[in-house]
CSV table of C-alpha atoms (C1' of nucleotides) in Angstrom, one decimal:
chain,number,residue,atom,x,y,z
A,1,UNK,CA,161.7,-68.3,-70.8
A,2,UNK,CA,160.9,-71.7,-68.9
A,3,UNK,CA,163.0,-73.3,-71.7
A,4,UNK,CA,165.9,-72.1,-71.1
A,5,UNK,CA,167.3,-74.8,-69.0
A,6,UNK,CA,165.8,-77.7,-71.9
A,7,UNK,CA,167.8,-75.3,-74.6
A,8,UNK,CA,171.1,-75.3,-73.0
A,9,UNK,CA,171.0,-79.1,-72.4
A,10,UNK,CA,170.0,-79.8,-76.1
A,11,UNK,CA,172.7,-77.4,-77.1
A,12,UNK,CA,175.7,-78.1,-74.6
A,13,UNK,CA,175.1,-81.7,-74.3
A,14,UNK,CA,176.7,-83.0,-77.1
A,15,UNK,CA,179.6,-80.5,-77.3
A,16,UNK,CA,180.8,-81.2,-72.9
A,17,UNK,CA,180.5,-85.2,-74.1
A,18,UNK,CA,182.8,-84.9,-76.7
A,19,UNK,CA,184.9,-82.7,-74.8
A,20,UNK,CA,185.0,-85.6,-72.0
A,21,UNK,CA,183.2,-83.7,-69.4
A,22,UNK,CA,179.6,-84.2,-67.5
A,23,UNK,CA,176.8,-83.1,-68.5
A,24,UNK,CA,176.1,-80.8,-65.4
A,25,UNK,CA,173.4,-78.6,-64.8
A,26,UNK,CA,175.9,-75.8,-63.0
A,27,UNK,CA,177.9,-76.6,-66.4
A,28,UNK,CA,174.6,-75.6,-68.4
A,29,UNK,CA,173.3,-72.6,-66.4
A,30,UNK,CA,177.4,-71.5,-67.3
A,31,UNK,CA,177.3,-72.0,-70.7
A,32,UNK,CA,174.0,-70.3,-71.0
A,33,UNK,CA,175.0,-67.5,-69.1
A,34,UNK,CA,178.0,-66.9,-71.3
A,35,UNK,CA,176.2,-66.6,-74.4
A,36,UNK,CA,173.4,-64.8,-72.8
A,37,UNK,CA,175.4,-62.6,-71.2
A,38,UNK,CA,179.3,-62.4,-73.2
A,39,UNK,CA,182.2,-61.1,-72.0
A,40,UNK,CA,181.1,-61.7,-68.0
A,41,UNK,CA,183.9,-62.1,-65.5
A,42,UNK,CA,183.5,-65.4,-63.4
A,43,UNK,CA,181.2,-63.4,-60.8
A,44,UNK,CA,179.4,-61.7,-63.5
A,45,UNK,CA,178.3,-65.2,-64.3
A,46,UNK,CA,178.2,-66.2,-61.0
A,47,UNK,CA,175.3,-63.6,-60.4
A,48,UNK,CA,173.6,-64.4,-63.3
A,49,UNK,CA,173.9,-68.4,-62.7
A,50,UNK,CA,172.5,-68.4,-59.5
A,51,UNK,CA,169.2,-66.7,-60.9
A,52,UNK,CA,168.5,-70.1,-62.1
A,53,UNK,CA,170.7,-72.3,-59.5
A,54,UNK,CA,170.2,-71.0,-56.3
A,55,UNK,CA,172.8,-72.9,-55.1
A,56,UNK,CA,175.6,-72.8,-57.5
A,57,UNK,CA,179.0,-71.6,-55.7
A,58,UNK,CA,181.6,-68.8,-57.0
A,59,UNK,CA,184.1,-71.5,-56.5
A,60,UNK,CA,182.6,-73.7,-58.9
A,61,UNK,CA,182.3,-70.9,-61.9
A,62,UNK,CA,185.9,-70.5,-61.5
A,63,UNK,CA,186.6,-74.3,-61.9
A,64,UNK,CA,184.1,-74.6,-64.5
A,65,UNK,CA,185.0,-71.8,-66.5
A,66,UNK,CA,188.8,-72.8,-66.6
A,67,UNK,CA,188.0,-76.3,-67.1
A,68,UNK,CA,185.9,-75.3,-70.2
A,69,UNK,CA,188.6,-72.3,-71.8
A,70,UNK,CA,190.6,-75.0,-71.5
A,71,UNK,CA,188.9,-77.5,-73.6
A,72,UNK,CA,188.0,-74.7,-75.8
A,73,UNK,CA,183.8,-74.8,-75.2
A,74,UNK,CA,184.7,-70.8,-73.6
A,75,UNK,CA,187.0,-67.9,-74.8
A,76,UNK,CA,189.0,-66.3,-72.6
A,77,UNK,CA,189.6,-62.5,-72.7
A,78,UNK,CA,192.0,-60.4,-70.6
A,79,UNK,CA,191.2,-57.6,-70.3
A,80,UNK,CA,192.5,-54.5,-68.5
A,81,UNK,CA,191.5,-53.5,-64.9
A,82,UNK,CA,189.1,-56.5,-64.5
A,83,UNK,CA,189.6,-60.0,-64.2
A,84,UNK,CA,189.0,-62.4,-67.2
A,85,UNK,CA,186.1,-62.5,-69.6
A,86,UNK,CA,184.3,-65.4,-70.9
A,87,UNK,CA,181.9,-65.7,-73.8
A,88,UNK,CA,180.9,-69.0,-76.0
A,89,UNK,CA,181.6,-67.3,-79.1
A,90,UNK,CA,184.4,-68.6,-80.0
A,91,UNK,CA,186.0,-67.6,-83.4
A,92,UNK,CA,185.9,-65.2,-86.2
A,93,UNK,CA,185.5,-62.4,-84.0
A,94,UNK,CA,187.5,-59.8,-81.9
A,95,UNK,CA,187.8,-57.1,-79.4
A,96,UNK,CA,187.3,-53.6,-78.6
A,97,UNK,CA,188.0,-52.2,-74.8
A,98,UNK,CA,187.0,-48.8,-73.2
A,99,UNK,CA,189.9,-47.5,-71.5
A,100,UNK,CA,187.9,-45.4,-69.5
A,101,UNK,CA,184.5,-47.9,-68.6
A,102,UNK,CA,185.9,-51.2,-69.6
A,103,UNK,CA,183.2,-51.7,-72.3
A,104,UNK,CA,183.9,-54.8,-74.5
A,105,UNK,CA,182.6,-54.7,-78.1
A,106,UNK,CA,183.0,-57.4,-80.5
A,107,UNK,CA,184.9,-56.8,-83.9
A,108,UNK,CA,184.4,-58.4,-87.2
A,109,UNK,CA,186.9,-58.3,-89.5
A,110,UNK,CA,186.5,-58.4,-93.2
A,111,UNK,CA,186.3,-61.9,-94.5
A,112,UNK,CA,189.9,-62.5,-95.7
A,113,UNK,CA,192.3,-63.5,-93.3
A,114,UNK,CA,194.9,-60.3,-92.6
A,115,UNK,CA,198.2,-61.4,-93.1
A,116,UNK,CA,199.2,-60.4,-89.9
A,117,UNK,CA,197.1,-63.2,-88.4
A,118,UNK,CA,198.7,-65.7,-89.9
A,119,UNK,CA,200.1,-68.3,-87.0
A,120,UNK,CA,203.2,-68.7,-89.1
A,121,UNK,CA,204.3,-65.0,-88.8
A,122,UNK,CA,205.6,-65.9,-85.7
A,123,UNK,CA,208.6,-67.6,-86.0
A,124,UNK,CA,209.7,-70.4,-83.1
A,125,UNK,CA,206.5,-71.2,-81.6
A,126,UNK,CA,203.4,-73.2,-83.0
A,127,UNK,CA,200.7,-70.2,-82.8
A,128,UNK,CA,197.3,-71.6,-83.1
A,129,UNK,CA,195.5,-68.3,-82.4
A,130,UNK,CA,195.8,-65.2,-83.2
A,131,UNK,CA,193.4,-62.3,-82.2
A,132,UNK,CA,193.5,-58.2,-82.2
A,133,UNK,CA,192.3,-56.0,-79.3
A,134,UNK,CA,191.7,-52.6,-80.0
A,135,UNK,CA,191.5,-50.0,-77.5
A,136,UNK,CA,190.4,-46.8,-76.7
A,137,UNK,CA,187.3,-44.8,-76.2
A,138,UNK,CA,183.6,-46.2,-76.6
A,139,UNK,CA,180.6,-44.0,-77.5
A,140,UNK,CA,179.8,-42.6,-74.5
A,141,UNK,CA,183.3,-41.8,-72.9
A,142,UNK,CA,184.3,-40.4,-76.1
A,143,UNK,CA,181.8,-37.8,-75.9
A,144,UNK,CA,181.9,-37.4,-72.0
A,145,UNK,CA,183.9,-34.0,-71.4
A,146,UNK,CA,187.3,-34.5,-69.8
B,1,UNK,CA,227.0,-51.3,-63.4
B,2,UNK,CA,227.6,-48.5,-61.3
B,3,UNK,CA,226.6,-46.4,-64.1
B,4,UNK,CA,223.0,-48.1,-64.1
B,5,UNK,CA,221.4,-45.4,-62.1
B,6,UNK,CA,223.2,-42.5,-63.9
B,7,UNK,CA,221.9,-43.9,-66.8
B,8,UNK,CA,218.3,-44.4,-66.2
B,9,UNK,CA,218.3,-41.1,-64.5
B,10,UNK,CA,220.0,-39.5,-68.0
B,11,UNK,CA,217.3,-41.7,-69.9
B,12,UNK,CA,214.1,-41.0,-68.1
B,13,UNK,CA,213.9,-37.6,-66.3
B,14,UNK,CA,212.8,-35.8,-69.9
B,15,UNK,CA,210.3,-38.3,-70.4
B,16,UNK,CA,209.0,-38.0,-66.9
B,17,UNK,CA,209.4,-34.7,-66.4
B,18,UNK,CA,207.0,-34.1,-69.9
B,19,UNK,CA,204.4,-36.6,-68.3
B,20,UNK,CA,203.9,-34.5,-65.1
B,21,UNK,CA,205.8,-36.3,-63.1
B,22,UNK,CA,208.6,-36.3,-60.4
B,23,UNK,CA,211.8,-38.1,-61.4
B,24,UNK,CA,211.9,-39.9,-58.1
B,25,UNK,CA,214.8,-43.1,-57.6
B,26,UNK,CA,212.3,-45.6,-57.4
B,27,UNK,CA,210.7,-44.5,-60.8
B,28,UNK,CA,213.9,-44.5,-62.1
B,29,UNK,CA,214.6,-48.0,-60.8
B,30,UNK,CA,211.5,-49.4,-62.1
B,31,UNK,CA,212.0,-47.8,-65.9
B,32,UNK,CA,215.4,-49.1,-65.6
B,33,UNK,CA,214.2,-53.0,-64.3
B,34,UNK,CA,210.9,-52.7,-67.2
B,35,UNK,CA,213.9,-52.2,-69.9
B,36,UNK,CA,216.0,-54.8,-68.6
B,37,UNK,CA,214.1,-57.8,-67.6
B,38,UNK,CA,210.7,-56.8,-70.2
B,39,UNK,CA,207.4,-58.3,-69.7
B,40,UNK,CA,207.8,-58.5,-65.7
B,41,UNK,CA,205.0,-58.4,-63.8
B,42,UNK,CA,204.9,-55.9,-60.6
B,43,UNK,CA,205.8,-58.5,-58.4
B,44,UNK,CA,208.7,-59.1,-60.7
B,45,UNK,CA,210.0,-55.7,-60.9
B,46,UNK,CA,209.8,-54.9,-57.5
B,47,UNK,CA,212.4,-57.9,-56.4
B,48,UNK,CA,214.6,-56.7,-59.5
B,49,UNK,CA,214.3,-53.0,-58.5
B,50,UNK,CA,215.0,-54.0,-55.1
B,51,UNK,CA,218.4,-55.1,-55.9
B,52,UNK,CA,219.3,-51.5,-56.3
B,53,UNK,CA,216.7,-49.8,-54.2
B,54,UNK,CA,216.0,-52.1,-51.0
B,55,UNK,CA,213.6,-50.2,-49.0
B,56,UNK,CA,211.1,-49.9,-52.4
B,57,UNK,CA,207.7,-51.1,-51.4
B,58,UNK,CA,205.5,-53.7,-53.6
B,59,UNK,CA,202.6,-51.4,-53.3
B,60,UNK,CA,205.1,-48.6,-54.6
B,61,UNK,CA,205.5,-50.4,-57.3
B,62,UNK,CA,201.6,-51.0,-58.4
B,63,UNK,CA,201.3,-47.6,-57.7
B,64,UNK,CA,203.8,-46.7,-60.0
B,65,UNK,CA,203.5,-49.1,-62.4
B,66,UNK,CA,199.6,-47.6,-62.9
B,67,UNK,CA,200.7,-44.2,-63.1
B,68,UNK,CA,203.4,-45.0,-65.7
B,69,UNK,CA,201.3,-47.1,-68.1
B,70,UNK,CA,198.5,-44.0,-67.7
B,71,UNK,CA,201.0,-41.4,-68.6
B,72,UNK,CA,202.0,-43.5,-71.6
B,73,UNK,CA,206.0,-44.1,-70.2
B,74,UNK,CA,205.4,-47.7,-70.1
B,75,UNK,CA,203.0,-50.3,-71.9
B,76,UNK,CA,200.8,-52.7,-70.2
B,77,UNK,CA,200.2,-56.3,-71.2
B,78,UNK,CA,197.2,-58.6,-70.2
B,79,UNK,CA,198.1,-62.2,-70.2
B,80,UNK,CA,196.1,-65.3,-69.5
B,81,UNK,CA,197.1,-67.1,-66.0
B,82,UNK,CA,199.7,-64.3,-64.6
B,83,UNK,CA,199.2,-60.8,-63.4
B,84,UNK,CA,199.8,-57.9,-65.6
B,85,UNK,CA,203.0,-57.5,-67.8
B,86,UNK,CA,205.3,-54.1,-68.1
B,87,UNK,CA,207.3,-52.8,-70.8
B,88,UNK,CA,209.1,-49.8,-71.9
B,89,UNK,CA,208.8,-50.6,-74.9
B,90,UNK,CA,206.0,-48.7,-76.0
B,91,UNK,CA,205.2,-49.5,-80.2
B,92,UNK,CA,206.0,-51.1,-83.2
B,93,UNK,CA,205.4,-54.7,-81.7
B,94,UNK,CA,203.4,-57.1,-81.0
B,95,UNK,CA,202.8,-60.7,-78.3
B,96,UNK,CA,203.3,-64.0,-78.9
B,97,UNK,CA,202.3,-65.9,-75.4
B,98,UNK,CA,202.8,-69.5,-75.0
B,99,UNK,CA,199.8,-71.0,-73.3
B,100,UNK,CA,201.7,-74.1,-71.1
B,101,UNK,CA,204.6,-71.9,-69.8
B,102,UNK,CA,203.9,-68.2,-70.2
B,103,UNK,CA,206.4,-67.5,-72.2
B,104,UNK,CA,206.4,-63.5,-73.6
B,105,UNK,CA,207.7,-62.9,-76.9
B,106,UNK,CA,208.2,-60.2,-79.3
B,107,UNK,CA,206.5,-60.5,-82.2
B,108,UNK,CA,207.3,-57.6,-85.1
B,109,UNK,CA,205.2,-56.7,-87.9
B,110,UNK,CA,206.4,-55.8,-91.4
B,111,UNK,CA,206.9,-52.1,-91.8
B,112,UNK,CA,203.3,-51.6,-94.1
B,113,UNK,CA,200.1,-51.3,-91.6
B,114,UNK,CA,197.8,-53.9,-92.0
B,115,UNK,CA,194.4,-52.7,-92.6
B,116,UNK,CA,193.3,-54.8,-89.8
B,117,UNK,CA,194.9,-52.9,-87.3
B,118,UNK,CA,193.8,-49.6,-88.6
B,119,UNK,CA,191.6,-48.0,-85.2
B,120,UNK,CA,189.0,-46.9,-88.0
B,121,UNK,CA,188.3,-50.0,-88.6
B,122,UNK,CA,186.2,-50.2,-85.5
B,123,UNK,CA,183.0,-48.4,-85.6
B,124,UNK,CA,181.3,-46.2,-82.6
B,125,UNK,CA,184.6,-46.2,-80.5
B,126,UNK,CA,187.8,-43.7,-81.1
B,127,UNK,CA,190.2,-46.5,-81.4
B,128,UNK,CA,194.0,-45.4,-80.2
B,129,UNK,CA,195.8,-48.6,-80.1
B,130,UNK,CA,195.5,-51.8,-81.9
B,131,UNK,CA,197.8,-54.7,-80.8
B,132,UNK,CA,198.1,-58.3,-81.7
B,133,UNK,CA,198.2,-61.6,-79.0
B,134,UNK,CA,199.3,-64.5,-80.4
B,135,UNK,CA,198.7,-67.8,-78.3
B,136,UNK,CA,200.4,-70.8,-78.9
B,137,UNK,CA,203.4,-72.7,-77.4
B,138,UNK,CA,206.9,-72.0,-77.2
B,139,UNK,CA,210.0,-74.1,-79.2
B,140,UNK,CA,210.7,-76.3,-76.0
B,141,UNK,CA,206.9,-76.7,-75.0
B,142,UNK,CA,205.9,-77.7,-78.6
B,143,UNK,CA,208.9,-80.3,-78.0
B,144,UNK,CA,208.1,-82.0,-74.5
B,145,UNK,CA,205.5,-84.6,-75.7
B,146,UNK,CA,202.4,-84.8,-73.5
C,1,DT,C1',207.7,-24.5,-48.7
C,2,DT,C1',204.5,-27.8,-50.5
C,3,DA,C1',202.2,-30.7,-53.6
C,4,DG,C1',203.3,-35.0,-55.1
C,5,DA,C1',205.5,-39.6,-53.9
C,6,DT,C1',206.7,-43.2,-51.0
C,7,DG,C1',206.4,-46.8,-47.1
C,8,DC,C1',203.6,-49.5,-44.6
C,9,DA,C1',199.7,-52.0,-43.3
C,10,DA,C1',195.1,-53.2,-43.8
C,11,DA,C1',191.4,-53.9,-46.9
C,12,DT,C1',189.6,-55.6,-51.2
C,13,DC,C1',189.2,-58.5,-55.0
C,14,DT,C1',190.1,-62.6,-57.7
C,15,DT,C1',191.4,-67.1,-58.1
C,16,DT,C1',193.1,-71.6,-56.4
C,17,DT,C1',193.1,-75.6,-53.4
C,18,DG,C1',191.7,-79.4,-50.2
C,19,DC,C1',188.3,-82.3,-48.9
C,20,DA,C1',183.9,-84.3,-48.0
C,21,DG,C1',179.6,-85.2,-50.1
C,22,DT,C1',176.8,-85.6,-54.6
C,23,DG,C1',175.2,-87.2,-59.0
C,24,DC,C1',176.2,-88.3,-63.9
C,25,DG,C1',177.0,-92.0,-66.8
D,1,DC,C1',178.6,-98.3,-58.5
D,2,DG,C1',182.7,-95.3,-59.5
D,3,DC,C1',184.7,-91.3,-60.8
D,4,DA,C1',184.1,-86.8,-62.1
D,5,DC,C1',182.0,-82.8,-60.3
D,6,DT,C1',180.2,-79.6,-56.8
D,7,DG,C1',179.9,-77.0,-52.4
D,8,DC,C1',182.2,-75.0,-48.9
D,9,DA,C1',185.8,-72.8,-46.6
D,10,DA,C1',190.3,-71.6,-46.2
D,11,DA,C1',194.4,-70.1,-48.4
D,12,DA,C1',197.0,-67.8,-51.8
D,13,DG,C1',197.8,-64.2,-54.9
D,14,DA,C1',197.2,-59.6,-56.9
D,15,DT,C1',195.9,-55.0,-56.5
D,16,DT,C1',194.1,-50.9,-54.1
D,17,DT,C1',193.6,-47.6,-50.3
D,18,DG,C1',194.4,-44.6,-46.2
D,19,DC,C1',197.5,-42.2,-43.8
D,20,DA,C1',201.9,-40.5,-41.8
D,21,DT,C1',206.3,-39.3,-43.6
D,22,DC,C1',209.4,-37.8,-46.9
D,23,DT,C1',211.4,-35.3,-50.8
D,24,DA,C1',211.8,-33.3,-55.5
D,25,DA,C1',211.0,-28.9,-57.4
DNA sequence: TTAGATGCAAATCTTTTGCAGTGCG
DNA sequence: CGCACTGCAAAAGATTTGCATCTAA
């Protein structure tokens, strides 16, 4: 547990360079609370961050976490009723909302790509992702009497 | 264009009326503006359904706007960067959002359902809807050179 | 008549921005 | 050492809430 910080670093490191950006240590704690902790909203992460940097502001989480959705080290997810979701899984996956909690659940499709993915069933634009979200009721709302 | 709110009036009050709700002027004008100008955000509707209705409220129309997409009369859309999106057009399509300008677009599916989109596909949660967002850029972005 | 809707304003929540100071490379 | 990054605080933006008033049914 004391190696968390060492982890990130050997396993960010490499990825912010070539991205261009600084090898930070709120940039870390970030990145580690993202995959520790997916589908957080910036204060989510903000909470969790400042377990191991005392100091690290909400402000920064927010730069940060748009800086790195950007140059594609985070996916974003908007999601209904909350603000947006970040996790450092990037592909091959997608996502499944509560519309009564908000619970996220990742979704694995089978390994052939659906046709309906495809970028070039959209005509006009230059898609470069394409991802489903799926909602409804999770586990525990579904069986909650209402 | 005098006809507009006879029209959203003849077009909505059944539909309204089924949901359990009041067929009030400024849900009328705000059905009317979500058909017209699709994929506005609240902010958008409400200086569109003030137009026709000048004393309706901005928190009216969030109000509204909630209520609607709960009762199933219209269909909400999360997208990256800008608040929520409205639509009355409830099914059969899809998003294709362009991630420099914001541009909304329609995307339709052929007719067959693709298996990925089947709700049973997803496992421990009762799966109602499953949409599609593309993310890309638009004709004119993919143009500019940058 | 009356329960549901609206208008208005304040409160809340989320995200952005400007700027001075800090630290990575 | 220089520039990118962070902290902080204020601003901006989006949405919700409480309450008095209004109105569709």
């Amino acid at each position: 547990m004391e190696h968390t910080e060492y982890d990130a670093r050997a396993r960010w490191s490499q990825p912010l360079r070539v991205a261009g950006r600084r090898v930070t240590k709120q940039r870390l704690a970030i990145l580690e609370c993202a995959t520790s902790h997916p589908h957080s909203t910036a204060d989510e992460l903000h909470r969790h961050a400042r377990l191991a940097l005392p100091g690290i502001a909400l402000g920064t989480v927010h730069t940060v976490v748009n800086d790195l959705a950007e140059s594609g080290l985070l996916r974003r997810l908007d999601v209904p009723h909350t603000g947006a979701r970040y996790e450092t899984r990037i592909t091959d996956h997608h996502h499944a909302v509560c519309t009564q909690c908000g619970l996220v659940e990742d979704v694995a499709l089978p390994h052939t790509q659906p046709a309906c993915l495809d970028p070039t069933i959209v005509r006009g634009m230059k898609i470069t992702v394409a991802e489903v979200l799926y909602h409804g009721l999770c586990a525990s709302c579904a069986g909650s009497l209402d």
